JSON list of C-alpha atoms in Angstrom, two decimals:
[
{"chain": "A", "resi": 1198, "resn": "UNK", "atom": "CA", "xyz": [128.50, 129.82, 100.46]},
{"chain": "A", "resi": 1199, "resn": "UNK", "atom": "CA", "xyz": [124.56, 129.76, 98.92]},
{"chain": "A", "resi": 1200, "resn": "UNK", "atom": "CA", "xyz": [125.94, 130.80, 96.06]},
{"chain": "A", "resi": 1201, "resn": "UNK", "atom": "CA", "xyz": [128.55, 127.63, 95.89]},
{"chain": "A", "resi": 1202, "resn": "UNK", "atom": "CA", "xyz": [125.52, 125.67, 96.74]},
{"chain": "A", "resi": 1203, "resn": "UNK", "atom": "CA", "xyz": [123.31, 127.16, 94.26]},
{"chain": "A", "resi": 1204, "resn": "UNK", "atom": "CA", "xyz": [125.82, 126.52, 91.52]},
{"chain": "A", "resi": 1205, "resn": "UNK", "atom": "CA", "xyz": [126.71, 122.83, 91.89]},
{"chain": "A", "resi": 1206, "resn": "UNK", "atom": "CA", "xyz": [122.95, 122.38, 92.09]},
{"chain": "A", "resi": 1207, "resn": "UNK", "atom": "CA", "xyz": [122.71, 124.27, 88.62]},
{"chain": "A", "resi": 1208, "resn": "UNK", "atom": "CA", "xyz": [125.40, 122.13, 87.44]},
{"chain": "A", "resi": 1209, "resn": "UNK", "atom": "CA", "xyz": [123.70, 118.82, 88.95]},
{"chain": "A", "resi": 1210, "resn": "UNK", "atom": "CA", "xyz": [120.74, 119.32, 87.23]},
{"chain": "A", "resi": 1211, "resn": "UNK", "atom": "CA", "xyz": [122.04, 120.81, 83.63]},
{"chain": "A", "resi": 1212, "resn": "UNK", "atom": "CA", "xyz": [122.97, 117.36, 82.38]},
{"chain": "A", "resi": 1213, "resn": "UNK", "atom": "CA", "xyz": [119.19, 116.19, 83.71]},
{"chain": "A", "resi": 1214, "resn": "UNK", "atom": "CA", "xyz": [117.71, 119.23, 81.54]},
{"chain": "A", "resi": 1215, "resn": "UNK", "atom": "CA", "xyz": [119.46, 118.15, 78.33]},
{"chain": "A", "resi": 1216, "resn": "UNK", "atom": "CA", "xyz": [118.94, 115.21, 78.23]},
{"chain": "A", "resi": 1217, "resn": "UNK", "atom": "CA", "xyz": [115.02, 115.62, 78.86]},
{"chain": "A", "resi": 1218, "resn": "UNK", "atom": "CA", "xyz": [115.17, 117.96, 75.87]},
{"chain": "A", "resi": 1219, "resn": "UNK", "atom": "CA", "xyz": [113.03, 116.50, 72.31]},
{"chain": "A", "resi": 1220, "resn": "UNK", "atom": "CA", "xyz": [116.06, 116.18, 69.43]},
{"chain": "A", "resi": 1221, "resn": "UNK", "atom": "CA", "xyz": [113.35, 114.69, 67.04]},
{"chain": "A", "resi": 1222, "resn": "UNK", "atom": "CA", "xyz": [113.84, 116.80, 63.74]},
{"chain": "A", "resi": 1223, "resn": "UNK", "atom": "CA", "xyz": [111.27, 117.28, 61.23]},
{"chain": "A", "resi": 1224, "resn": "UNK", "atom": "CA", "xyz": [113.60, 114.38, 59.26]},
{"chain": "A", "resi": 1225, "resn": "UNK", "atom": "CA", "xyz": [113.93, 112.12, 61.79]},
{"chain": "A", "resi": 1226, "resn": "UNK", "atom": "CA", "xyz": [110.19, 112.08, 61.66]},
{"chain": "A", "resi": 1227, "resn": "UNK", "atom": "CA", "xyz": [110.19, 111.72, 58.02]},
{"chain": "A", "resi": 1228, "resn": "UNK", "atom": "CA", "xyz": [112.44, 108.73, 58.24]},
{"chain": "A", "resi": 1229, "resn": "UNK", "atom": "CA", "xyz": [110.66, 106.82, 60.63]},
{"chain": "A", "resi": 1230, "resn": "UNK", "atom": "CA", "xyz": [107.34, 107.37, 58.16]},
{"chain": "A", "resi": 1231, "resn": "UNK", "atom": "CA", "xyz": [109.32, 105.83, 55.33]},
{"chain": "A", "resi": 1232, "resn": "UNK", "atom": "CA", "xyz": [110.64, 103.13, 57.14]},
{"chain": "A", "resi": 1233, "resn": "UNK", "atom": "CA", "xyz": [107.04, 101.95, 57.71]},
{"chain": "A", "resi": 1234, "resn": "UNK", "atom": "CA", "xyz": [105.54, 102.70, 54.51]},
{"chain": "A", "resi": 1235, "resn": "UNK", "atom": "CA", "xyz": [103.95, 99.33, 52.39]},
{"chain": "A", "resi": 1236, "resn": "UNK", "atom": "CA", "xyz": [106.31, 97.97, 50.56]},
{"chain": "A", "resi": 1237, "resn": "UNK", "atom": "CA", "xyz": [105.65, 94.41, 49.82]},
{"chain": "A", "resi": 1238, "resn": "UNK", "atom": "CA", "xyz": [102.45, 92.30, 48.45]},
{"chain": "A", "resi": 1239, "resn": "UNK", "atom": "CA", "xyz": [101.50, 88.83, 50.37]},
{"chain": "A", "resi": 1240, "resn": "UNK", "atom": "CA", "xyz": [99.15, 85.99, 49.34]},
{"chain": "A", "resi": 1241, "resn": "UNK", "atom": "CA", "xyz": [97.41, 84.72, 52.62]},
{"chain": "A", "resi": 1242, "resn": "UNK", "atom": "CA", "xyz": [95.09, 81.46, 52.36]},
{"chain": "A", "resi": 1243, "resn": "UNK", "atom": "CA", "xyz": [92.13, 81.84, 54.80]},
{"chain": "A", "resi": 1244, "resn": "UNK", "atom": "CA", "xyz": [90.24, 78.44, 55.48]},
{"chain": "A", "resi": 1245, "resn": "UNK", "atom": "CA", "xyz": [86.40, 79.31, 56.05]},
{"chain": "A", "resi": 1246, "resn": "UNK", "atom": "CA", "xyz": [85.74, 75.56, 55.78]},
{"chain": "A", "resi": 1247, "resn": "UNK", "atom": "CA", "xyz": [84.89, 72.68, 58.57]},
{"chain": "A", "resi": 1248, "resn": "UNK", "atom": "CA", "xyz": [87.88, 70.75, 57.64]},
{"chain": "A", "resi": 1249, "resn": "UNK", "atom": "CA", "xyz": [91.74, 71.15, 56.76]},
{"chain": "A", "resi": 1250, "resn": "UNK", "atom": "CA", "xyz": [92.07, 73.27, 53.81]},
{"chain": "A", "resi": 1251, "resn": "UNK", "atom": "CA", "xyz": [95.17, 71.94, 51.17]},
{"chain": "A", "resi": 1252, "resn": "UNK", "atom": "CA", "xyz": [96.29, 74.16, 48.71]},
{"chain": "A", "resi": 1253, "resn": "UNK", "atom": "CA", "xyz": [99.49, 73.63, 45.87]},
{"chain": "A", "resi": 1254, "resn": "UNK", "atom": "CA", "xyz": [101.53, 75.17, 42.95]},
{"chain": "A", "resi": 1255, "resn": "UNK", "atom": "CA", "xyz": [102.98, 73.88, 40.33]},
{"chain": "A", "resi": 1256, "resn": "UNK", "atom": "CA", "xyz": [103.02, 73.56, 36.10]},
{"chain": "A", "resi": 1257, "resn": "UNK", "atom": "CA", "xyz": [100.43, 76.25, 35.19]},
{"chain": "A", "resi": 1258, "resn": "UNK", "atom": "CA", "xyz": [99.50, 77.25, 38.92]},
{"chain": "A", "resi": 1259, "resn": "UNK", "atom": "CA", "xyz": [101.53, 79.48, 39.98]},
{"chain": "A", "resi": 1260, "resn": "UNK", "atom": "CA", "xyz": [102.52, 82.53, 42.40]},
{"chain": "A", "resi": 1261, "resn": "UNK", "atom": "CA", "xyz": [104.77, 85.15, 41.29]},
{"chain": "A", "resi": 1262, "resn": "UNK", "atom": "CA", "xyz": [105.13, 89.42, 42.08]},
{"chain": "A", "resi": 1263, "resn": "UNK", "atom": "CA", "xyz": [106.51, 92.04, 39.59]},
{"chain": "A", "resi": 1264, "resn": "UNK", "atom": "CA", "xyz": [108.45, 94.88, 41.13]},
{"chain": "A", "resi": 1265, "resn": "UNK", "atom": "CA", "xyz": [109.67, 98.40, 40.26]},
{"chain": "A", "resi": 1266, "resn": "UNK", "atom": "CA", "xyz": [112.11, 97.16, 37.57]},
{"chain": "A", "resi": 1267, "resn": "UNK", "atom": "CA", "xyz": [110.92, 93.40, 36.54]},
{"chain": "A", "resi": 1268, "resn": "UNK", "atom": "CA", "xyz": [108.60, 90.25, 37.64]},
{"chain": "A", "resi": 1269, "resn": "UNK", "atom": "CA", "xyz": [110.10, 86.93, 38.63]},
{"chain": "A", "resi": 1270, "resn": "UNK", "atom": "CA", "xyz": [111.61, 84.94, 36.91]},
{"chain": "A", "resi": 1271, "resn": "UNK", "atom": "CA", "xyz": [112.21, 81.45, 38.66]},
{"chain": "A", "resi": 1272, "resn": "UNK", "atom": "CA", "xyz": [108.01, 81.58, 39.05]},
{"chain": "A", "resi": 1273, "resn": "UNK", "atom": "CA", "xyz": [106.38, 77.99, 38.88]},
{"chain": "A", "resi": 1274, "resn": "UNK", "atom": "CA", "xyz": [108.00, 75.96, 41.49]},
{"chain": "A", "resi": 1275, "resn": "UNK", "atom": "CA", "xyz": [106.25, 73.28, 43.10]},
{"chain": "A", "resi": 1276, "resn": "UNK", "atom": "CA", "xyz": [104.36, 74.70, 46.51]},
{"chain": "A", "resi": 1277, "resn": "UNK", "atom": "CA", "xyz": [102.24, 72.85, 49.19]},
{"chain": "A", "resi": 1278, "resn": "UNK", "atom": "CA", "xyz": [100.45, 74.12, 51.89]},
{"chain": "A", "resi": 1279, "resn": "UNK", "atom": "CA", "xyz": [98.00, 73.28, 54.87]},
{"chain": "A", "resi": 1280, "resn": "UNK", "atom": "CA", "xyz": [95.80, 75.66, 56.85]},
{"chain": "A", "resi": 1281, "resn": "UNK", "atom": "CA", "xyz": [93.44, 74.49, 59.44]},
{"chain": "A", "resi": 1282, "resn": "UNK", "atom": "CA", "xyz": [90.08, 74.51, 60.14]},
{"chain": "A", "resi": 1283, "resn": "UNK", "atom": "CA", "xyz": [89.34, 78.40, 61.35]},
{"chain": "A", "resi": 1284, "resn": "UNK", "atom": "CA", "xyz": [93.11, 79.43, 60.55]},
{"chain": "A", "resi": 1285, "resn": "UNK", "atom": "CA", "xyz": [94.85, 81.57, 57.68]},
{"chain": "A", "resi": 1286, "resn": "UNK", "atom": "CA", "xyz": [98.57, 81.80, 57.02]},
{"chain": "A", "resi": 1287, "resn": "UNK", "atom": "CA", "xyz": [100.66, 83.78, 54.57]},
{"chain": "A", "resi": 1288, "resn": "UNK", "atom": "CA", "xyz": [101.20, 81.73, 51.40]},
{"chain": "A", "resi": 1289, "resn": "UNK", "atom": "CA", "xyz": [103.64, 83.74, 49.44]},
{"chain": "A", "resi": 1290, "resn": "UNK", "atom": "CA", "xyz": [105.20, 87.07, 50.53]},
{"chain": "A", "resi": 1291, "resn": "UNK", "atom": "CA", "xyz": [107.79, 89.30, 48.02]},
{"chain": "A", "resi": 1292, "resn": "UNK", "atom": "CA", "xyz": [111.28, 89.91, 48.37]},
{"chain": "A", "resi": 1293, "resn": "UNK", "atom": "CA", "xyz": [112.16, 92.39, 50.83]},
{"chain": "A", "resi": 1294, "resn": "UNK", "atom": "CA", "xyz": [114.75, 94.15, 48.72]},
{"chain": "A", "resi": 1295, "resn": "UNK", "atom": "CA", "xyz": [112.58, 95.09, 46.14]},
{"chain": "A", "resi": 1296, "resn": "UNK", "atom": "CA", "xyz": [109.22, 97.21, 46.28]},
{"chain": "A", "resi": 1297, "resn": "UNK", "atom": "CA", "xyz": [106.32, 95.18, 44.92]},
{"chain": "A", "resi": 1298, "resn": "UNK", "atom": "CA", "xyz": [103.93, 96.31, 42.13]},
{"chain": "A", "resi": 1299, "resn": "UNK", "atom": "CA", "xyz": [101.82, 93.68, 41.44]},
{"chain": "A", "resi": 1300, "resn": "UNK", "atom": "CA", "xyz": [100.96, 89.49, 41.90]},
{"chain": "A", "resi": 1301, "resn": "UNK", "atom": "CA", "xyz": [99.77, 86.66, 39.72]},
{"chain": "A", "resi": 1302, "resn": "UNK", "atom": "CA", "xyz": [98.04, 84.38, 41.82]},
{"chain": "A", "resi": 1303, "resn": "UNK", "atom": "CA", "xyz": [97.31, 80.75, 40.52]},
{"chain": "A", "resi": 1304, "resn": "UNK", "atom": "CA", "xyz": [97.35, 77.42, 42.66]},
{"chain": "A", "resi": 1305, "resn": "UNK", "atom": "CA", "xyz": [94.87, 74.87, 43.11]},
{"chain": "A", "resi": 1306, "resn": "UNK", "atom": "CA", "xyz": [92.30, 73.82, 46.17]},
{"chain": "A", "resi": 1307, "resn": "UNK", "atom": "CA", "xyz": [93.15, 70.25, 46.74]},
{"chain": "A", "resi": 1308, "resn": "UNK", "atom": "CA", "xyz": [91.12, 69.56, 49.55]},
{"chain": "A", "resi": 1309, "resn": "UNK", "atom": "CA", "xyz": [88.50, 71.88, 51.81]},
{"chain": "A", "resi": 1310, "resn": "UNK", "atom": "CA", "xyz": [87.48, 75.33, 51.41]},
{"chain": "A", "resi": 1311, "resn": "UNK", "atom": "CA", "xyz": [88.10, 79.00, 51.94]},
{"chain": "A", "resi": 1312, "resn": "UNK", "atom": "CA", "xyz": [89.55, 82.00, 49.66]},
{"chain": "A", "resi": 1313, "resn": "UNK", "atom": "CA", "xyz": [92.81, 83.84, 49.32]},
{"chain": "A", "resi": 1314, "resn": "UNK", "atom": "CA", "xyz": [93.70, 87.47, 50.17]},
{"chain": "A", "resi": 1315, "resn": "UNK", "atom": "CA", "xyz": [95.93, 89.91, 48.39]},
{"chain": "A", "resi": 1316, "resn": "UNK", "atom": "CA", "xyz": [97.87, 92.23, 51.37]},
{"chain": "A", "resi": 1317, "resn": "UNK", "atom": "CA", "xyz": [100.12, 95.22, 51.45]},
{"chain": "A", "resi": 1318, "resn": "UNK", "atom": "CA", "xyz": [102.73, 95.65, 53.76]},
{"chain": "A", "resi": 1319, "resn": "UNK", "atom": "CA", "xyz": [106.46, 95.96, 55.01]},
{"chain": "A", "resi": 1320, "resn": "UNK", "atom": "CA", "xyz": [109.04, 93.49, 53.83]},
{"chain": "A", "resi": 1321, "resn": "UNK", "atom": "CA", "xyz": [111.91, 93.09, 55.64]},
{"chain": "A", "resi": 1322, "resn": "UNK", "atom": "CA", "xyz": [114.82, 91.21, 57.11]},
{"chain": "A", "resi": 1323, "resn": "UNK", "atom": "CA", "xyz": [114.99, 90.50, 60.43]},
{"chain": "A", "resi": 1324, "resn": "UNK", "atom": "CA", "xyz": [118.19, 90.23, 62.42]},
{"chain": "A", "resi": 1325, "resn": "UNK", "atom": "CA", "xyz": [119.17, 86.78, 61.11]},
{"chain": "A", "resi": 1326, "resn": "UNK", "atom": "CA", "xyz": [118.60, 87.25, 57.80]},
{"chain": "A", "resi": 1327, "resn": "UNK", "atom": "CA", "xyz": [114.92, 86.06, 57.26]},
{"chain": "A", "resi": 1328, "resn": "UNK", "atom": "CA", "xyz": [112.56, 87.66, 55.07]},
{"chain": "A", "resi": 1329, "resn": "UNK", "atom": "CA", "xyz": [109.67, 89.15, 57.43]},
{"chain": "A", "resi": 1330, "resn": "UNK", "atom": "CA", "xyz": [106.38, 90.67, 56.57]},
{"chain": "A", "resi": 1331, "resn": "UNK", "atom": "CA", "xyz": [104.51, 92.97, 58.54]},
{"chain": "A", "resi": 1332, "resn": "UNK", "atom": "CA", "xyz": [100.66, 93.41, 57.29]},
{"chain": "A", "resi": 1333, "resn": "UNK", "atom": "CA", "xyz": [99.18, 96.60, 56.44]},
{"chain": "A", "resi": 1334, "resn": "UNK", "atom": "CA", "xyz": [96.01, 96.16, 54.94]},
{"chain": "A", "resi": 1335, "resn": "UNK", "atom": "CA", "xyz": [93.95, 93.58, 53.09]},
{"chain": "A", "resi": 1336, "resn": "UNK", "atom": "CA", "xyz": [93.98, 94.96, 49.07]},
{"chain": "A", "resi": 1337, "resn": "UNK", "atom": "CA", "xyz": [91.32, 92.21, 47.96]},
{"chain": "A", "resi": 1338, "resn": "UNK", "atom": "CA", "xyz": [89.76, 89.24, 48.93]},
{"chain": "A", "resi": 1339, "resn": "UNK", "atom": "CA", "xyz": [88.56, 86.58, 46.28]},
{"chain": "A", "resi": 1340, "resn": "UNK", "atom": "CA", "xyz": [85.13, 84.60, 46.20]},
{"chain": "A", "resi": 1341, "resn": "UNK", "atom": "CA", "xyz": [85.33, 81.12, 48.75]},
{"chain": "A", "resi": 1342, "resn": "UNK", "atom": "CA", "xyz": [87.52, 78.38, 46.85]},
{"chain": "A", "resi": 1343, "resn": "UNK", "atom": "CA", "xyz": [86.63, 74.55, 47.37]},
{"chain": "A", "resi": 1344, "resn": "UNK", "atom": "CA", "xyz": [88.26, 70.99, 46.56]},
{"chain": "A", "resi": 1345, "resn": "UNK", "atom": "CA", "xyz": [89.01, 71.33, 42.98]},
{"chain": "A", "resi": 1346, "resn": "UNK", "atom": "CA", "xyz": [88.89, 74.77, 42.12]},
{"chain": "A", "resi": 1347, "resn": "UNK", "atom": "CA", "xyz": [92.06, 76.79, 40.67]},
{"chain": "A", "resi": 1348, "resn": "UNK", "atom": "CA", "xyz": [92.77, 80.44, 41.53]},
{"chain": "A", "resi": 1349, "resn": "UNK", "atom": "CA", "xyz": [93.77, 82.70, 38.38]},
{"chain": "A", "resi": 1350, "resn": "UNK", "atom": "CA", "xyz": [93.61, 86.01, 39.56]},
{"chain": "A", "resi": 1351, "resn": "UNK", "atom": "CA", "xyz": [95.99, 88.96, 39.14]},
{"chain": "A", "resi": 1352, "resn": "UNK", "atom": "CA", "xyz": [96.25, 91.94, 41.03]},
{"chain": "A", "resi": 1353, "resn": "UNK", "atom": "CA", "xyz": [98.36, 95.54, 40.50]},
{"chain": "A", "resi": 1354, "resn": "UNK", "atom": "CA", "xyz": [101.57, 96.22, 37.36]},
{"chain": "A", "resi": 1355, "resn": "UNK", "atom": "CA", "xyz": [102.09, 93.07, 35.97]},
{"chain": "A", "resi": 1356, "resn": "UNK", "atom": "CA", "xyz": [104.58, 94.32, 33.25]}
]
């Protein structure tokens, strides 16, 4: 009779033991690394000013990234953007199917003050389709920027 008892406890506590039991494989690990690696570039706008900070594209100011196997092409749209007093917000991010080499980075201050910030990252899709970007450090950060002045700076493989 113990050993009935002894048994059906064995079995009781077998499927508890496996699945306890670490199934992460060297490539699992490996995977996850990959996953996470920097992929994408971002242009943030940082205001360091008292007041609103106004920033725009268009004609000869422009954003645009290069990637593995070309740069943009539809570059030179028309962009507006405002970042409050003591705030920063991503500008311009790249695509998330691509991996990002390099960014041009041209737009003009039209109002306050502050300076932009070249970022590496992750670029992905979320569940619903929209283009996410996940920050993983700060590449370069340019000199402060006021009402007037035009950014013209280019960073990483631009060809």
């Amino acid at each position: 009779m113990k050993s009935i008892k002894l048994l059906l406890i064995i079995m009781a506590l077998l499927p508890l033991a496996m699945a306890c039991s670490n199934s992460t494989s060297a490539d699992d690990i490996e995977e996850e690394l990959t996953e996470d690696e920097p992929n994408g570039l971002a242009v943030r706008i940082v205001n360091t000013g008292d007041s609103k900070m106004e920033v725009e594209t268009g004609g000869s100011t422009i954003v645009y990234f290069c990637y593995e196997d070309e740069c943009e092409d539809d570059a030179g749209y028309f962009s507006y953007a405002e970042v409050n007093t003591g705030a920063e917000m991503m500008f311009d991010t790249s695509l998330p199917e691509k991996v990002a080499v390099g960014v041009y980075v041209g737009f003009e201050v039209t109002r306050g003050s502050g300076h932009f910030e070249i970022v590496s990252g992750v670029s992905y899709r979320d569940d619903d389709d929209w283009a996410e970007f996940d920050e993983v450090d700060v590449l370069y950060t340019s000199g402060t920027l006021s009402s007037g002045d035009k950014a013209d700076y280019t960073y990483g493989n631009m060809e």
